[in-house]
Amino acid sequence: MSTAKGARARARIEVTAAIKDEARRQLAEDGAAKLSLRAVARELGMVSSALYRYFPSRDDLLTALIIDAYDSLGADAEAAHAKVADAEPIRRWTTVCEAVREWALGHPHEYALIYGSPVPGYVAPATTVPAASRVGLLLIGIVRGAHQGAGVALPPLPAELGPEARRLADDLAPDLPPAVVTALVAAWAQLYGLVGFELFGQFNRVVEDREPFFRHAVAQLGHGVGLVFPQDTGTGGRGSRAGS
Amino acid sequence: MSTAKGARARARIEVTAAIKDEARRQLAEDGAAKLSLRAVARELGMVSSALYRYFPSRDDLLTALIIDAYDSLGADAEAAHAKVADAEPIRRWTTVCEAVREWALGHPHEYALIYGSPVPGYVAPATTVPAASRVGLLLIGIVRGAHQGAGVALPPLPAELGPEARRLADDLAPDLPPAVVTALVAAWAQLYGLVGFELFGQFNRVVEDREPFFRHAVAQLGHGVGLVFPQDTGTGGRGSRAGS
DNA sequence: TCCAAAGCAAGAGCAGTGATCTCGTAATGG
DNA sequence: CCATTACGAGATCACTGCTCTTGCTTTGGA
């Protein structure tokens, strides 16, 4: 009674949290497709219709879980990055990439929820954008730090890509060269290609020892955005591509 | 009389095809999650239970659609490649990549079926492997052709990746250097990262002019596996060896 | 030619789903 | 103190995948 907001309001957020917890539990067990409002309600000792007082539809419950998943991934990535915040940019880059992979391996169904096939007819509301951006912002920050002083030259962009590259740079990191921002966006997508292929079974019976494979692949990705290993800096370029 | 197999067998394959066609139609409209056996049967003027004579379960119908999708994608990619079979390897590489993207944009739900989140509890039977491998084999062939004569040097692999790289090379292309095969597998996954991000909406409000962006990204991917432009047109050579 | 065996569609039925509506009860706050 | 509001229960609707039984039709061997 003495609580300012009243028992009702408190019960509401408690029940809301309980619903999300149970839904997340079922999600981790059977995946999003088998998430059942009735099963959640049953497990919580309520009747299915009562759930609609908290989430207007199954899709709204999914949206809540999506935001939580993005935030969980973002928090993990940020925490991993914080531990190596003073290291070389390439080290920070690979650390964040590996954190993404580890979170994905630990939360496969939640990963599928946010980076897998979208539910047909479902469009992610704008509410998800901030949470969804956290990893991307982290990567941008790393690359920005690396290019702060000595910029590493990237191959020139084809002319047809010029306008789009400038638009990307304007939107995401006006202080970085368009070629770098373009490479960064591509690397961002490619990172999730690597993670997704491993998680969704495309690497089964193909790649066995996945950790070093992933580590090397994301290091190459880092090179593609201009990050270099400290010992690699000999010639000022990255160690060689098409080799001569 | 003339029909050796009898009317019954013929009717069976006809009905089977009709079911798959209608299922594919519904797939393209509402996505895999909303594919309903009853709706397919209704549309075909039969009763739902009759469908089980042709596909023992909904998942088996999905499996059939998955194999068809892999084959459709593979056929498109192979056809696109055949048109430039005599061109430079890098040109063939980007052509195949663009064919993959175009097929995906044209068949978003089928793409989601084969490269999106797997259906929980559903494991793709080994039957899908040959169809699923077609694009990969195409890419391997292109890289093999490019390395036939003059091998292009890639950066050395880290020691920890050595065994896995050798295993990959043994399994996929024993005639290619392990570093190349490793880069190829990574590029393969990364290609689908690019396509998936565009298709699943991750590029919305980020990348606007996606075709040149994609073209450039897969060209870079090609460089990563050792393919080079004969001589760069227009804006002058890629600055790779320049690097300064 | 005949007839048992097999293939097949229909229909009823089961257990489950998301969603909606009504109705009595309990907390809330002016 | 009492009208308003929030809430949970229950019934109900239109669906879903799937199973089983019941007849009809085609098939292929004797």
Coordinates of C-alpha atoms in Angstrom, one line a residue, chain A residues 7 83 117-118 130 141 176 193 198 201 207 238 242:
Chain A
A7 CA 0.5 -3.0 -6.1
K83 CA 38.1 -5.9 -21.7
S117 CA 14.4 -15.4 -41.8
P118 CA 11.9 -12.8 -40.8
P130 CA 18.7 1.2 -31.2
G141 CA 34.1 3.0 -33.3
L176 CA 35.9 8.3 -42.2
G193 CA 27.3 -14.7 -43.0
E198 CA 28.0 -22.1 -38.8
G201 CA 24.4 -26.0 -40.2
V207 CA 34.4 -27.0 -41.6
R238 CA 48.7 -5.0 -45.6
A242 CA 47.3 -10.3 -55.0

